[in-house]
Amino acid sequence: MTQVEVMYRYGSVPTEAATLALGAMREVYGIRRMEFKELEQTVRVEYDSTRLTEAVIYQLLRRTGLDISEQLALTVPAPPPPPPAPPAAPPAAPVAAKV
């Protein structure tokens, strides 16, 4: 079992019918958890990727009547690479010893 999470932003507040359908969606085999954040207007779904795909989760949410506007990234982007170091100075020529 491989657990995967996906997060979506929705546009408008879910209707009562959509809320009931979302409750029924929790019973779909393979969906582990659903988390709503009303202030951010996001829904986060944790699911078993051996049973479901991201496209299936998206379609299930759309079929409930939820107005999905975009998918959000759950990972933090990698920091940009550091700037290249300046080239080192060439080695100095050896000094001849005086006898």
CSV table of C-alpha atoms in Angstrom, one decimal:
chain,number,residue,atom,x,y,z
A,1,MET,CA,0.0,0.0,0.0
A,2,THR,CA,1.5,3.3,-1.1
A,3,GLN,CA,-0.1,6.4,0.4
A,4,VAL,CA,-0.2,9.5,-1.7
A,5,GLU,CA,-1.7,13.0,-1.0
A,6,VAL,CA,-3.1,15.5,-3.4
A,7,MET,CA,-4.4,19.0,-2.7
A,8,TYR,CA,-6.9,21.1,-4.6
A,9,ARG,CA,-8.2,24.6,-4.3
A,10,TYR,CA,-12.0,25.0,-4.8
A,11,GLY,CA,-13.7,28.2,-6.0
A,12,SER,CA,-17.0,28.4,-4.2
A,13,VAL,CA,-18.3,27.1,-0.9
A,14,PRO,CA,-19.7,23.6,-1.3
A,15,THR,CA,-23.5,23.3,-1.4
A,16,GLU,CA,-25.4,21.0,1.0
A,17,ALA,CA,-25.7,18.4,-1.7
A,18,ALA,CA,-22.0,18.6,-2.5
A,19,THR,CA,-21.2,18.2,1.2
A,20,LEU,CA,-23.3,15.1,1.5
A,21,ALA,CA,-21.7,13.7,-1.6
A,22,LEU,CA,-18.2,14.4,-0.2
A,23,GLY,CA,-19.2,12.5,3.0
A,24,ALA,CA,-20.1,9.5,0.8
A,25,MET,CA,-16.8,9.9,-1.1
A,26,ARG,CA,-15.0,9.0,2.2
A,27,GLU,CA,-16.4,5.5,1.9
A,28,VAL,CA,-14.7,4.9,-1.5
A,29,TYR,CA,-12.2,2.0,-1.0
A,30,GLY,CA,-8.7,3.4,-1.2
A,31,ILE,CA,-9.4,6.9,0.2
A,32,ARG,CA,-7.8,7.1,3.7
A,33,ARG,CA,-8.5,10.7,4.7
A,34,MET,CA,-10.0,14.0,3.5
A,35,GLU,CA,-9.1,17.3,5.1
A,36,PHE,CA,-10.9,20.6,4.3
A,37,LYS,CA,-9.5,24.1,5.2
A,38,GLU,CA,-12.3,26.6,4.7
A,39,LEU,CA,-10.2,29.7,5.1
A,40,GLU,CA,-7.8,28.6,2.4
A,41,GLN,CA,-10.5,26.9,0.4
A,42,THR,CA,-8.5,23.7,0.0
A,43,VAL,CA,-9.2,20.0,0.2
A,44,ARG,CA,-6.5,17.5,0.8
A,45,VAL,CA,-7.1,13.8,0.0
A,46,GLU,CA,-4.8,11.0,1.1
A,47,TYR,CA,-5.4,7.8,-0.9
A,48,ASP,CA,-3.9,4.4,-1.7
A,49,SER,CA,-2.1,4.7,-5.1
A,50,THR,CA,-2.3,1.0,-5.7
A,51,ARG,CA,-6.1,1.3,-5.8
A,52,LEU,CA,-6.7,4.9,-7.1
A,53,THR,CA,-5.0,7.5,-9.3
A,54,GLU,CA,-4.9,11.3,-9.0
A,55,ALA,CA,-7.2,11.5,-12.1
A,56,VAL,CA,-9.8,9.3,-10.3
A,57,ILE,CA,-9.6,11.5,-7.2
A,58,TYR,CA,-10.1,14.6,-9.3
A,59,GLN,CA,-13.1,13.1,-11.0
A,60,LEU,CA,-14.7,11.9,-7.7
A,61,LEU,CA,-14.3,15.4,-6.3
A,62,ARG,CA,-15.8,17.0,-9.5
A,63,ARG,CA,-18.7,14.6,-9.4
A,64,THR,CA,-19.6,15.7,-5.9
A,65,GLY,CA,-20.3,19.1,-7.2
A,66,LEU,CA,-17.1,20.7,-5.7
A,67,ASP,CA,-15.9,23.6,-7.8
A,68,ILE,CA,-12.2,22.6,-8.3
A,69,SER,CA,-10.1,25.5,-9.6
A,70,GLU,CA,-6.6,24.2,-9.4
A,71,GLN,CA,-4.3,21.5,-8.1
A,72,LEU,CA,-1.7,22.7,-5.5
A,73,ALA,CA,1.8,21.4,-5.0
A,74,LEU,CA,2.4,19.7,-1.7
A,75,THR,CA,6.2,19.8,-1.9
A,76,VAL,CA,8.5,22.8,-1.4
A,77,PRO,CA,10.4,23.6,-4.5
A,78,ALA,CA,14.1,23.0,-4.4
A,79,PRO,CA,16.3,26.0,-3.7
A,80,PRO,CA,18.1,27.5,-6.6
A,81,PRO,CA,21.7,26.2,-7.1
A,82,PRO,CA,24.4,28.4,-5.5
A,83,PRO,CA,26.3,30.8,-7.9
A,84,PRO,CA,29.5,29.4,-9.4
A,85,ALA,CA,32.7,30.1,-7.5
A,86,PRO,CA,35.1,32.5,-9.1
A,87,PRO,CA,38.0,30.8,-10.9
A,88,ALA,CA,41.1,30.3,-8.8
A,89,ALA,CA,44.2,32.4,-9.4
A,90,PRO,CA,46.9,30.6,-11.5
A,91,PRO,CA,49.8,29.2,-9.5
A,92,ALA,CA,52.8,31.6,-9.2
A,93,ALA,CA,55.9,30.7,-11.2
A,94,PRO,CA,58.7,29.2,-9.1
A,95,VAL,CA,61.5,31.5,-8.1
A,96,ALA,CA,65.0,30.3,-8.9
A,97,ALA,CA,67.3,30.0,-5.9
A,98,LYS,CA,70.5,32.1,-5.9
A,99,VAL,CA,73.8,30.3,-5.1
